[in-house]
CSV table of C-alpha atoms and ligand atoms in Angstrom, one decimal:
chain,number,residue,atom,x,y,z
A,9,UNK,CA,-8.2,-39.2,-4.2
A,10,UNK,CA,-5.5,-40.4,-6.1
A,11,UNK,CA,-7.4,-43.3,-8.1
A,12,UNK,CA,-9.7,-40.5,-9.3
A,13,UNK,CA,-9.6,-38.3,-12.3
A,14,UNK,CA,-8.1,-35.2,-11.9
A,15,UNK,CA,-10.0,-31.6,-13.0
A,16,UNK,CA,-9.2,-28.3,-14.2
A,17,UNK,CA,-10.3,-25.3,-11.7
A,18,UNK,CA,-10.6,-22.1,-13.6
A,19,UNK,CA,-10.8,-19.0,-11.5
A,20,UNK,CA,-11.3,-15.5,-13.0
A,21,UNK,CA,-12.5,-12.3,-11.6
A,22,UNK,CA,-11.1,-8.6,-11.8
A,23,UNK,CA,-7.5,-7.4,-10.6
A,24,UNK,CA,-6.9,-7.8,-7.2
A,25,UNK,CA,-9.6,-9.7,-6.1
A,26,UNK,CA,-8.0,-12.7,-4.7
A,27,UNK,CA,-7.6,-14.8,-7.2
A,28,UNK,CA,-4.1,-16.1,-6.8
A,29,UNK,CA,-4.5,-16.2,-3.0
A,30,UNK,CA,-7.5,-18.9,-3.1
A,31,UNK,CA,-5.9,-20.7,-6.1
A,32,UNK,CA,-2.8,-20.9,-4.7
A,33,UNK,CA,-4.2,-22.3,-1.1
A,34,UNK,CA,-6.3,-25.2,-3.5
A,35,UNK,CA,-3.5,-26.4,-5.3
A,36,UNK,CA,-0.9,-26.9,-2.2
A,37,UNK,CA,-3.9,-28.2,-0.4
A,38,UNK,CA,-5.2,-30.9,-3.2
A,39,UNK,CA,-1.6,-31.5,-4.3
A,40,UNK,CA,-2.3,-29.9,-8.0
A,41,UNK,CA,-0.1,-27.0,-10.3
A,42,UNK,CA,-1.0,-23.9,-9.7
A,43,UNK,CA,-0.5,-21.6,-12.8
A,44,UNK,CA,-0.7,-18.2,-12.4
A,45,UNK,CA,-2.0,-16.6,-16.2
A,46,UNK,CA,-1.5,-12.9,-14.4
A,47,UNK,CA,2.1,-13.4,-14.0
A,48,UNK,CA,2.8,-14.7,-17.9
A,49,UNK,CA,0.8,-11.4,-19.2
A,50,UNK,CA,3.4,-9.3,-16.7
A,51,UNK,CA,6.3,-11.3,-17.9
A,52,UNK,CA,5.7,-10.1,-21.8
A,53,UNK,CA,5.5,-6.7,-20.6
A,54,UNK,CA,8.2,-6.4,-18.9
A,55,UNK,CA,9.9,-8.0,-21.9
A,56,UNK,CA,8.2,-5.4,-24.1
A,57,UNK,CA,9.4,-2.6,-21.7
A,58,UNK,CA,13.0,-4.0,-21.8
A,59,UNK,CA,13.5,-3.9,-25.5
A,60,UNK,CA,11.7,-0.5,-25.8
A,61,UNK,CA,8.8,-1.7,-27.2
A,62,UNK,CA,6.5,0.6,-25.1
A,63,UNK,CA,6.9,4.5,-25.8
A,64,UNK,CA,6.8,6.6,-22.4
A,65,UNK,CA,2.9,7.7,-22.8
A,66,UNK,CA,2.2,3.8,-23.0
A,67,UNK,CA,2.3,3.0,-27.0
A,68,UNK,CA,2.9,-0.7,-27.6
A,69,UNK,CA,4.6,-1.7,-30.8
A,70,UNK,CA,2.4,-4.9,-31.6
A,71,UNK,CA,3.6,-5.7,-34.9
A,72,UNK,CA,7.1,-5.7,-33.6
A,73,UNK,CA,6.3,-7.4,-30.1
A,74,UNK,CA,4.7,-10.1,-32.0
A,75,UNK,CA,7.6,-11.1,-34.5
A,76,UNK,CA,9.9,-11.2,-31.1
A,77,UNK,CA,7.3,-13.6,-29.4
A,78,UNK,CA,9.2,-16.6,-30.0
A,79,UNK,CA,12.4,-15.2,-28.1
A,80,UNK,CA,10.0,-15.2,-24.8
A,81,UNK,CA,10.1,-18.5,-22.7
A,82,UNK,CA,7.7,-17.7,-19.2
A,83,UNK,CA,8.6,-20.9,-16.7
A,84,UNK,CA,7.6,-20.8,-12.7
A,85,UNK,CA,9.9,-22.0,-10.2
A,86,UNK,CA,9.0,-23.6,-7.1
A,87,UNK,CA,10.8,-22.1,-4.0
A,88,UNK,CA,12.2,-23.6,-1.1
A,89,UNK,CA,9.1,-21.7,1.0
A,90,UNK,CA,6.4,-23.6,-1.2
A,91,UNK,CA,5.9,-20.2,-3.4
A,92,UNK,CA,6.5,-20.5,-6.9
A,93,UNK,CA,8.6,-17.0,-9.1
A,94,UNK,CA,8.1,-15.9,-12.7
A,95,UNK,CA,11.5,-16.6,-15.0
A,96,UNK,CA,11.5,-14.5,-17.9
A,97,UNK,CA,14.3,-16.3,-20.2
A,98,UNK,CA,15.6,-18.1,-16.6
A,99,UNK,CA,15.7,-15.3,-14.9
A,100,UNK,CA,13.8,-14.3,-11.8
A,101,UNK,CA,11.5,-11.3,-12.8
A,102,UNK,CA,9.2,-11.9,-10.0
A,103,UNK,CA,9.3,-8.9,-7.9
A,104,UNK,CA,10.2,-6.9,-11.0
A,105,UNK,CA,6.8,-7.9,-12.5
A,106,UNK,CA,4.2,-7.2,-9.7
A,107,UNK,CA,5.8,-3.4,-9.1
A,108,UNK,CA,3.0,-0.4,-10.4
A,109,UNK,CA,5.3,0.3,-13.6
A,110,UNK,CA,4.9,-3.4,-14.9
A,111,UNK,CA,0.7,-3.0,-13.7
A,112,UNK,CA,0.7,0.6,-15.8
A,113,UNK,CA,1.8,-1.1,-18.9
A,114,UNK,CA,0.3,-4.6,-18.6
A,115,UNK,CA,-3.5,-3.7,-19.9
A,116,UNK,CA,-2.3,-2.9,-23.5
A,117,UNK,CA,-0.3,-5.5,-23.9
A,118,UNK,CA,-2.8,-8.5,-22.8
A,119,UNK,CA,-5.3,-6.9,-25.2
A,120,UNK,CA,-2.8,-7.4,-28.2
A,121,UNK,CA,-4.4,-10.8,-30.1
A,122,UNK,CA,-1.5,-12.1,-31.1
A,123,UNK,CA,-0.1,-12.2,-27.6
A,124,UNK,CA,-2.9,-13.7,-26.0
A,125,UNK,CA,-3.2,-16.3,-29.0
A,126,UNK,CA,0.8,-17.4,-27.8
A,127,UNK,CA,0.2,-17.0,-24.5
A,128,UNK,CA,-3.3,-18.9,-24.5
A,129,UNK,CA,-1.9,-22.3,-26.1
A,130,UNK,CA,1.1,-22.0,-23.4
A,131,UNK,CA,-1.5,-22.5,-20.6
A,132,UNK,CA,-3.6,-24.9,-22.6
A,133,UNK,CA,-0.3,-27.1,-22.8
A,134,UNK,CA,0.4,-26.7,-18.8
A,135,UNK,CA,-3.3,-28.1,-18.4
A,136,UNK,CA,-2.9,-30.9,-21.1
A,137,UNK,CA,-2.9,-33.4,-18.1
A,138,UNK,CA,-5.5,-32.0,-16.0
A,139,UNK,CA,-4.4,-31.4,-11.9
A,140,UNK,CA,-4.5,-27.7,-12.6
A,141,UNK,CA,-6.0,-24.9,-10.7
A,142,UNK,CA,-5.3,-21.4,-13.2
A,143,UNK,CA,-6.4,-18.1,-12.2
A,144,UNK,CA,-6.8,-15.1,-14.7
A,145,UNK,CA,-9.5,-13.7,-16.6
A,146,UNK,CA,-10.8,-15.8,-19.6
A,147,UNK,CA,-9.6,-19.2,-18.3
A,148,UNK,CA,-13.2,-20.3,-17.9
A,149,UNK,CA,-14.0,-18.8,-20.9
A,150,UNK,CA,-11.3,-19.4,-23.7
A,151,UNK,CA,-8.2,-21.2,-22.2
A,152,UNK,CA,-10.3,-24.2,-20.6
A,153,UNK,CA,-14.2,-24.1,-21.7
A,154,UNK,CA,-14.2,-28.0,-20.5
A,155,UNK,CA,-13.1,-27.1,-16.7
A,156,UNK,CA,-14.7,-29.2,-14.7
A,157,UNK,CA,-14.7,-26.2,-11.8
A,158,UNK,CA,-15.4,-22.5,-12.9
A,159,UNK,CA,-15.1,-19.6,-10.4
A,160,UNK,CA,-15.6,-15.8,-11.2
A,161,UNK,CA,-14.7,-13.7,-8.4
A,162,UNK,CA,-15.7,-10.3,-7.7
A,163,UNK,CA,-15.2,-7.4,-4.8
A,164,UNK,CA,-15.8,-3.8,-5.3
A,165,UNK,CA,-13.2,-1.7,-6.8
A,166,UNK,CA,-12.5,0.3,-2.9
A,167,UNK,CA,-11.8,-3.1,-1.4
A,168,UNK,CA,-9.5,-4.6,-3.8
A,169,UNK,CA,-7.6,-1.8,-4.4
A,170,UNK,CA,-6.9,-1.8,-0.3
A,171,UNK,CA,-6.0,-4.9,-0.5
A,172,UNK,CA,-3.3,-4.3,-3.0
A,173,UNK,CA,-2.2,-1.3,-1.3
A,174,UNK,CA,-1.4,-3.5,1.5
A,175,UNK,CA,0.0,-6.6,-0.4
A,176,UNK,CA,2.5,-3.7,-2.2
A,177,UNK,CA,3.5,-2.0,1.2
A,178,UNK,CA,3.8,-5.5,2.8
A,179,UNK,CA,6.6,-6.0,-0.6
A,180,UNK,CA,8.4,-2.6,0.7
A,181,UNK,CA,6.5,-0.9,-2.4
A,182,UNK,CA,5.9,2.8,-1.3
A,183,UNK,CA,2.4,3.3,-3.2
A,184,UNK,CA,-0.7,5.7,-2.0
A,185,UNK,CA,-4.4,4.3,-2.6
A,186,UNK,CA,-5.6,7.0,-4.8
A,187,UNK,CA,-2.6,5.4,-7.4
A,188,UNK,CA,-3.7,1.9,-6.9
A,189,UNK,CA,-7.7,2.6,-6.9
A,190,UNK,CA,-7.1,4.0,-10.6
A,191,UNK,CA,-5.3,1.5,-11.7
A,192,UNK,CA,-7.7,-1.1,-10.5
A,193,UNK,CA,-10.6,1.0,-12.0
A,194,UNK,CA,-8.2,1.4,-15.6
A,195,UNK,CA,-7.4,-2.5,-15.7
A,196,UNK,CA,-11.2,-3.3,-14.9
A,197,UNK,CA,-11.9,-1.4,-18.1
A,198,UNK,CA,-9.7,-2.4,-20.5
A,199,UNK,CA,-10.1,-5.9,-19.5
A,200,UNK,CA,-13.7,-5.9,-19.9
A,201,UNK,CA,-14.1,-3.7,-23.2
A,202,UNK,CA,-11.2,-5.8,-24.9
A,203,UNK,CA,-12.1,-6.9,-28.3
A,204,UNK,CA,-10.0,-10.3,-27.9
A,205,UNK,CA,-11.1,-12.3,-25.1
A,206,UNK,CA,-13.0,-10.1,-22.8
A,207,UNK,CA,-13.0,-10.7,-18.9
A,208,UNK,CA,-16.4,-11.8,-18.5
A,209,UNK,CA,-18.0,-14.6,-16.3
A,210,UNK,CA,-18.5,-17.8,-18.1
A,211,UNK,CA,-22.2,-19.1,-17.5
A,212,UNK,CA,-21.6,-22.2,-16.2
A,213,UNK,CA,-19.3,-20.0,-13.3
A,214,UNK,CA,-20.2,-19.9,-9.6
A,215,UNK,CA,-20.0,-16.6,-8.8
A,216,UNK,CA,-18.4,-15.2,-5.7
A,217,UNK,CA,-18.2,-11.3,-3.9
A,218,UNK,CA,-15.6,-12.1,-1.3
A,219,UNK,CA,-15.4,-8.5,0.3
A,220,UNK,CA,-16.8,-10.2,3.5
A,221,UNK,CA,-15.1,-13.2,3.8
A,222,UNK,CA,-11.8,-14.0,5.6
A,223,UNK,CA,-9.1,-16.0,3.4
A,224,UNK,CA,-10.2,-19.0,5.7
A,225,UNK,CA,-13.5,-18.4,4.9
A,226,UNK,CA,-13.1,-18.3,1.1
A,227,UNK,CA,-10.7,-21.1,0.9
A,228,UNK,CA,-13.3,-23.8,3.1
A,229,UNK,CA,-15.5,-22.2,0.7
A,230,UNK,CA,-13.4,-23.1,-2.5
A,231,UNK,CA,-12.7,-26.7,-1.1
A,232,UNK,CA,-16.5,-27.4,-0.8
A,233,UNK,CA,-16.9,-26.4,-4.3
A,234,UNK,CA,-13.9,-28.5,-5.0
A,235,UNK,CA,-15.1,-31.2,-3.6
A,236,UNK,CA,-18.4,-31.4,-5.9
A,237,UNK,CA,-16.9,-31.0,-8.5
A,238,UNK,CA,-14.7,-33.6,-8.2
A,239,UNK,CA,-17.2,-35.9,-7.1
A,240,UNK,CA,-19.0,-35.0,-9.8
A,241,UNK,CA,-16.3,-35.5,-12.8
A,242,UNK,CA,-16.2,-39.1,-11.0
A,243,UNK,CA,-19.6,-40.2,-10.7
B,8,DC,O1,-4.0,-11.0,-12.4
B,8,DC,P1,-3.0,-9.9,-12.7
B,8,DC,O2,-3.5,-8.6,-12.1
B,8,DC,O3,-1.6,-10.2,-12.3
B,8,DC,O4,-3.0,-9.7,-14.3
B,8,DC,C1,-2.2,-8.8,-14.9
B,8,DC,C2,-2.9,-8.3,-16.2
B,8,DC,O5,-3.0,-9.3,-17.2
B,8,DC,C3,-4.4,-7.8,-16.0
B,8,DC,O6,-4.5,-6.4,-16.1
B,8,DC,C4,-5.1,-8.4,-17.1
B,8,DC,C5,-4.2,-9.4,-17.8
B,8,DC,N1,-4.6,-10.8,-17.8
B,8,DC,C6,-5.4,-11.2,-18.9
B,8,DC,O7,-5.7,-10.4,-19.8
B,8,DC,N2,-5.8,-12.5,-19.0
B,8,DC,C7,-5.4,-13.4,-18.1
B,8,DC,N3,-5.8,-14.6,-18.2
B,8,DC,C8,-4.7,-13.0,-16.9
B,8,DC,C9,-4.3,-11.6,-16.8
């Protein structure tokens, strides 16, 4: 493999569907950088929640958030357990950014333009050299429209939300379902009725509902398609 020409692999889907679990498997498995597009949208939140950018019923200053863009530097850091944090500015903001008050606030702020415009030519510069695997929600779509592998993932609303319920308690977050399930169901919305860059599946995506599969499952499933694909981009 390491004559060959390396690929993008885009995976998108809704919140919580396993995204960054699969992608994260690939990349350690084939050796590639995992980028997780999720984490960079949380990181300018919190950053927007810091410097009282947000008002308590949820307001975002865009204008305002958009002239202090340039003051935001998003890097991942690889730990010694193989899992990788969010820095905002160097600092760790990783368990920070996953907790349900960064989730509440996140939607608004990923639907500003100008954010996504900044935040879309940072991940277009990680992939410059290809070796990527990126999860989000328009990396088929805007960030990488040339990916040589396209996934869109999908699992009703009931089952990802448990699953988050659990990933949260498993963190030592105290959060009920009914919280969680809304959330979901609120960032589903906004993500798909966005004007700028809409989560939607790319038509050159292989779909995927992994409600029924076991992580084992989905990742030998992810490796096949990996596997074409690369042949593919080498034949
Ligand atoms: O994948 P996640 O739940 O950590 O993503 C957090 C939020 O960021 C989600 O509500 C939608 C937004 N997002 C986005 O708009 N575009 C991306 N490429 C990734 C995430």
């Amino acid at each position: 493999m390491t004559d060959s020409k390396k690929i993008i692999i885009a995976i998108d889907g809704f919140s919580s569907s396993g995204k960054s679990t699969m992608a994260k498997a690939l990349a350690r498995r084939i050796g590639y950088r995992y980028v997780d597009t999720g984490a960079m949208y949380r990181a300018v939140t919190l950053f927007a929640m810091r410097e009282g950018l947000i008002s308590p019923d949820g307001v975002v200053d865009a204008g305002e958030l958009e002239r202090r863009l340039p003051e935001i530097a998003i890097s991942f850091a690889l730990q010694p357990d193989g899992t990788q944090h969010t820095l905002l500015n160097g600092e760790d903001v990783e368990s920070e950014i996953r907790g349900m008050e960064v989730s509440n606030r996140v939607s608004p702020v990923s639907a500003i333009a100008a954010v996504r415009r900044d935040l879309v030519a940072k991940q277009q510069a990680f992939g410059r050299e290809r070796g990527i695997v990126m999860d989000g929600r328009d990396i088929g779509t805007t960030v990488f429209p040339d990916a040589e592998l396209k996934i869109f993932l999908d699992a009703p609303a009931e089952c990802r939300a448990e699953r988050r319920v659990k990933e949260l308690q498993a963190k030592g977050q105290q959060v009920s379902y009914d919280e969680v399930l809304a959330n979901v169901k609120s960032r589903d919305h906004i993500d798909q009725t966005r004007e700028e860059s809409p989560l939607r599946r790319a038509e050159d995506a292989i779909g995927l509902d992994n409600s029924s599969m076991t992580i084992p499952q989905q990742d030998e499933w992810l490796m096949a398609r990996f596997a074409e694909a690369l042949e593919k981009a080498n034949s």
